[in-house]
């Protein structure tokens, strides 16, 4: 299969139309326990997908320096000297507990660097 890239809306439009109807108007349905009809409204609360699909669904760029949807503009990604590509090497230590030994390790990760940032995982 081929990646639809920017044409994902073609595949999602029927779902979007139905979700809008369920949210705005709702549908009349029957409650067997109360033996009466009621208006059912529904919403899509979340999706579970891989990173490329996340980018297509959300519109967030999953490439380049600001690819991480948690770090956003606070990303410490850098360009490789010879490859001219983005690297997120050593960006993960900020998510470890503040007293974790890996945060203070200057040899196994980015040389002579410790991680002091405490990442706030609450999304705005």
Short mmCIF file of C-alpha atoms in Angstrom, two decimals:
data_model
loop_
_atom_site.label_atom_id
_atom_site.label_comp_id
_atom_site.label_asym_id
_atom_site.label_seq_id
_atom_site.Cartn_x
_atom_site.Cartn_y
_atom_site.Cartn_z
CA UNK A 1 0.00 0.00 0.00
CA UNK A 2 1.04 3.55 -0.65
CA UNK A 3 1.06 6.37 1.87
CA UNK A 4 -1.77 8.85 1.10
CA UNK A 5 0.38 11.72 2.48
CA UNK A 6 -1.76 14.89 2.41
CA UNK A 7 -4.83 13.11 1.03
CA UNK A 8 -5.79 11.40 4.30
CA UNK A 9 -8.95 13.55 4.49
CA UNK A 10 -10.45 11.59 1.59
CA UNK A 11 -10.38 8.45 3.74
CA UNK A 12 -11.44 10.15 6.96
CA UNK A 13 -14.21 12.38 5.60
CA UNK A 14 -17.02 9.79 6.03
CA UNK A 15 -15.92 9.25 9.66
CA UNK A 16 -15.67 13.01 10.28
CA UNK A 17 -19.16 13.59 8.84
CA UNK A 18 -20.64 10.87 11.03
CA UNK A 19 -18.86 12.12 14.16
CA UNK A 20 -20.11 15.66 13.52
CA UNK A 21 -23.67 14.38 13.21
CA UNK A 22 -23.32 12.34 16.41
CA UNK A 23 -21.94 15.34 18.31
CA UNK A 24 -24.17 18.12 16.95
CA UNK A 25 -27.51 16.39 16.40
CA UNK A 26 -27.15 13.00 18.00
CA UNK A 27 -29.33 10.06 17.00
CA UNK A 28 -32.53 8.78 18.53
CA UNK A 29 -32.02 5.31 19.97
CA UNK A 30 -33.90 3.00 22.31
CA UNK A 31 -32.99 2.30 25.95
CA UNK A 32 -34.27 -1.22 26.69
CA UNK A 33 -33.89 -0.84 30.47
CA UNK A 34 -36.07 2.32 30.61
CA UNK A 35 -38.26 1.26 27.67
CA UNK A 36 -37.99 4.68 26.04
CA UNK A 37 -36.11 6.51 23.32
CA UNK A 38 -33.35 9.01 24.01
CA UNK A 39 -30.95 11.18 22.01
CA UNK A 40 -27.49 9.62 21.89
CA UNK A 41 -24.51 11.91 21.32
CA UNK A 42 -20.97 10.67 20.82
CA UNK A 43 -17.42 11.98 20.50
CA UNK A 44 -14.09 10.52 19.46
CA UNK A 45 -11.89 10.99 22.51
CA UNK A 46 -8.55 9.60 21.29
CA UNK A 47 -6.82 7.52 18.67
CA UNK A 48 -4.01 5.01 18.96
CA UNK A 49 -1.54 5.05 16.09
CA UNK A 50 2.11 4.91 15.18
CA UNK A 51 4.16 8.10 14.85
CA UNK A 52 3.72 8.63 11.07
CA UNK A 53 -0.05 8.12 11.34
CA UNK A 54 -0.11 10.49 14.33
CA UNK A 55 1.48 13.15 12.12
CA UNK A 56 -1.07 12.63 9.35
CA UNK A 57 -4.08 12.68 11.69
CA UNK A 58 -3.02 15.59 13.86
CA UNK A 59 -1.27 17.73 11.29
CA UNK A 60 1.79 17.90 13.57
CA UNK A 61 5.09 17.63 11.69
CA UNK A 62 6.81 14.42 12.77
CA UNK A 63 10.06 15.36 11.04
CA UNK A 64 12.63 18.05 11.71
CA UNK A 65 13.81 19.63 14.94
CA UNK A 66 10.36 20.02 16.52
CA UNK A 67 9.05 16.53 15.72
CA UNK A 68 8.39 15.60 19.35
CA UNK A 69 4.81 16.53 20.31
CA UNK A 70 5.76 16.58 24.01
CA UNK A 71 8.93 18.69 23.84
CA UNK A 72 7.68 20.99 21.06
CA UNK A 73 9.83 24.15 20.98
CA UNK A 74 11.91 22.98 23.98
CA UNK A 75 13.50 20.18 21.92
CA UNK A 76 17.26 19.70 22.23
CA UNK A 77 17.49 17.98 18.85
CA UNK A 78 20.56 18.91 16.85
CA UNK A 79 21.93 18.53 13.32
CA UNK A 80 24.62 15.90 12.81
CA UNK A 81 27.93 17.46 11.78
CA UNK A 82 28.61 15.30 8.72
CA UNK A 83 25.21 13.80 7.91
CA UNK A 84 23.26 17.08 8.06
CA UNK A 85 20.32 15.17 9.54
CA UNK A 86 18.40 15.81 12.73
CA UNK A 87 19.29 13.72 15.77
CA UNK A 88 17.36 13.34 18.99
CA UNK A 89 20.19 11.45 20.68
CA UNK A 90 20.10 11.92 24.43
CA UNK A 91 16.77 13.78 24.43
CA UNK A 92 15.07 10.94 26.32
CA UNK A 93 16.84 11.34 29.69
CA UNK A 94 14.62 14.28 30.63
CA UNK A 95 11.71 11.86 31.05
CA UNK A 96 13.51 9.74 33.66
CA UNK A 97 12.87 10.29 37.39
CA UNK A 98 14.86 13.28 38.64
CA UNK A 99 17.12 11.12 40.86
CA UNK A 100 17.83 8.46 38.18
CA UNK A 101 21.52 7.59 37.76
CA UNK A 102 21.40 7.98 33.97
CA UNK A 103 20.66 11.70 34.40
CA UNK A 104 24.12 12.20 35.95
CA UNK A 105 26.04 9.83 33.65
CA UNK A 106 28.54 11.89 31.62
CA UNK A 107 30.05 9.00 29.65
CA UNK A 108 27.29 6.76 28.27
CA UNK A 109 25.28 9.52 26.63
CA UNK A 110 26.22 12.94 25.24
CA UNK A 111 29.79 13.42 26.51
CA UNK A 112 30.25 15.57 29.61
CA UNK A 113 26.56 16.48 29.81
CA UNK A 114 24.14 15.78 32.63
CA UNK A 115 20.38 16.20 32.35
CA UNK A 116 18.86 18.63 34.85
CA UNK A 117 15.60 19.49 33.08
CA UNK A 118 12.42 18.18 34.62
CA UNK A 119 9.93 17.66 31.81
CA UNK A 120 6.35 18.59 32.51
CA UNK A 121 4.23 15.93 30.81
CA UNK A 122 1.01 17.93 31.13
CA UNK A 123 -0.04 19.04 27.68
CA UNK A 124 -1.33 22.58 27.19
#
